[in-house]
CSV table of C-alpha atoms in Angstrom, one decimal:
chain,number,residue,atom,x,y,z
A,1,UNK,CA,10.0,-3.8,1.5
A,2,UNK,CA,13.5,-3.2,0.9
A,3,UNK,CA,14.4,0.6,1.0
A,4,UNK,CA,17.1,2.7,0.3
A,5,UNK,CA,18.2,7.0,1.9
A,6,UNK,CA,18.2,9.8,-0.3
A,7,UNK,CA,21.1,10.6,1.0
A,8,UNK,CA,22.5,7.2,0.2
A,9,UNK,CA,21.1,7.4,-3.8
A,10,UNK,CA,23.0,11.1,-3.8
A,11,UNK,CA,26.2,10.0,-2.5
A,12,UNK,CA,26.3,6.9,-5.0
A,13,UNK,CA,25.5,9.5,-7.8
A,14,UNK,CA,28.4,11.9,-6.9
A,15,UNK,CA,30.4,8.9,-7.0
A,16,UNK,CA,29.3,8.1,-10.6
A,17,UNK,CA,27.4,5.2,-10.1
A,18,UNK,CA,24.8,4.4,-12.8
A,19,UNK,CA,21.3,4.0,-11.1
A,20,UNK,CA,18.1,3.0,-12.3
A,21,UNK,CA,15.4,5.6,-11.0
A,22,UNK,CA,12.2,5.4,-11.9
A,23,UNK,CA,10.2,8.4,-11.1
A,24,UNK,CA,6.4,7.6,-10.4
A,25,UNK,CA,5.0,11.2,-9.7
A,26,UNK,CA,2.6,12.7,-12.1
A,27,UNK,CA,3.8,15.7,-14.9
A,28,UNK,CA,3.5,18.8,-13.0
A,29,UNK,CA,6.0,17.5,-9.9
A,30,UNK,CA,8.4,16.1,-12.1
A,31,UNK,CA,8.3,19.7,-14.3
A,32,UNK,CA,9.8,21.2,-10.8
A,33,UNK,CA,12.9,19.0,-10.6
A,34,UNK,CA,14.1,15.2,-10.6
A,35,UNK,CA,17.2,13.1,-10.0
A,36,UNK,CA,19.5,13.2,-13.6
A,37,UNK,CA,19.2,9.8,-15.3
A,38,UNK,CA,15.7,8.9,-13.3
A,39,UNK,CA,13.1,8.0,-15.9
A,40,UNK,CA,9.5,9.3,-15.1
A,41,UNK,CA,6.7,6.7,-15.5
A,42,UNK,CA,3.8,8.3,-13.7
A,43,UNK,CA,2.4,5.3,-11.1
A,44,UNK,CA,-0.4,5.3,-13.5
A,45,UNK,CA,1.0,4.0,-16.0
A,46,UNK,CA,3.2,1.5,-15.1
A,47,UNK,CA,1.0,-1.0,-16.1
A,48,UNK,CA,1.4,-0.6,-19.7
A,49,UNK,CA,4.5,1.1,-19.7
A,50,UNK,CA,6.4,-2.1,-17.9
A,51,UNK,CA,9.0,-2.2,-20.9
A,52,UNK,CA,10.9,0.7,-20.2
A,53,UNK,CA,11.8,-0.5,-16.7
A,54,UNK,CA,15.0,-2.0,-16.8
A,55,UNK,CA,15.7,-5.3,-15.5
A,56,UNK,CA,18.3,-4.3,-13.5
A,57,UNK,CA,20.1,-6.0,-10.3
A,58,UNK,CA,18.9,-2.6,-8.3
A,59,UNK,CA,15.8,-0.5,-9.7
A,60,UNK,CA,15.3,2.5,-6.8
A,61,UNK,CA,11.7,4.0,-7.2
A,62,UNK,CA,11.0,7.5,-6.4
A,63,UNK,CA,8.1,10.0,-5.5
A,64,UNK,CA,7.2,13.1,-3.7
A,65,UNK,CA,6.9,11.1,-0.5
A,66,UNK,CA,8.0,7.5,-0.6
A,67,UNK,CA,4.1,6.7,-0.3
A,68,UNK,CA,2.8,5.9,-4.2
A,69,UNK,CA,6.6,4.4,-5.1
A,70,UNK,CA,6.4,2.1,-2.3
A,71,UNK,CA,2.6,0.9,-4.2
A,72,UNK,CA,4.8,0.8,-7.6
A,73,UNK,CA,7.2,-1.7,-5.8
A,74,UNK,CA,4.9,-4.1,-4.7
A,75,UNK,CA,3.3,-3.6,-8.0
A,76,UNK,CA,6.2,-4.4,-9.8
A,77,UNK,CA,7.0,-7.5,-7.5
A,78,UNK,CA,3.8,-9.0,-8.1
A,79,UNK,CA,4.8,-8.9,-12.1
A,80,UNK,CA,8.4,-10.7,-10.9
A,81,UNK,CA,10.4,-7.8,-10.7
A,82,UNK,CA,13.5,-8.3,-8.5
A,83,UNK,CA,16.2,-5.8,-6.9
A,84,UNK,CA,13.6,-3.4,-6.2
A,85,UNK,CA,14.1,-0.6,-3.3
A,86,UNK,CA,12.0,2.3,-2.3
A,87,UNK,CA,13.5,5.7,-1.7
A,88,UNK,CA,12.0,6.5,1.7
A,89,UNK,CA,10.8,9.9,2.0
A,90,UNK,CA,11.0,10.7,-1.7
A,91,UNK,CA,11.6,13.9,-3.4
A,92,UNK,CA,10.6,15.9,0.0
A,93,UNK,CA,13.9,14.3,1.6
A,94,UNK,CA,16.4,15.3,-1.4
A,95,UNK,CA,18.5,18.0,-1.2
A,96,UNK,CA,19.7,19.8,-4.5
């Protein structure tokens, strides 16, 4: 599984990089804060909601923990997504 820092998804942020985040927590942790630009597709429904995931070179997934986004990636593998990195120890790890 390839992964990627918080630290590291901050820094390329500050440096105006455009990411694609995709948020998998559920309403309520989401309604406390999340990274500007991410979109928020609870894990639960990624099945039907595959459209709005970009197919981008680089799609960094997101979640309290690094836990349920690292079930979203292989997920999202098994329907041929590519580029796909798991932001280790989620929103806990990110400093605002």
């Amino acid at each position: 599984m390839d992964t990627i820092l918080p630290s590291d998804v901050k820094d390329r942020l500050s440096r105006g990089e455009k990411l694609a985040i995709i948020d998998v927590r559920e309403d309520e942790e989401v309604a406390e804060g999340m990274i500007a630009g991410a979109i928020h597709i609870p894990l639960g429904q990624l099945p039907e909601r595959l459209s709005e995931i970009p197919q981008a070179d680089e799609v960094i997934l997101v979640c309290r923990s690094g836990n349920r986004s690292g079930r979203a990636l292989g997920f999202l593998e098994a329907q041929g997504y590519k580029g796909l990195k798991n932001m280790t120890g989620g929103m806990l790890e990110w400093e605002d």
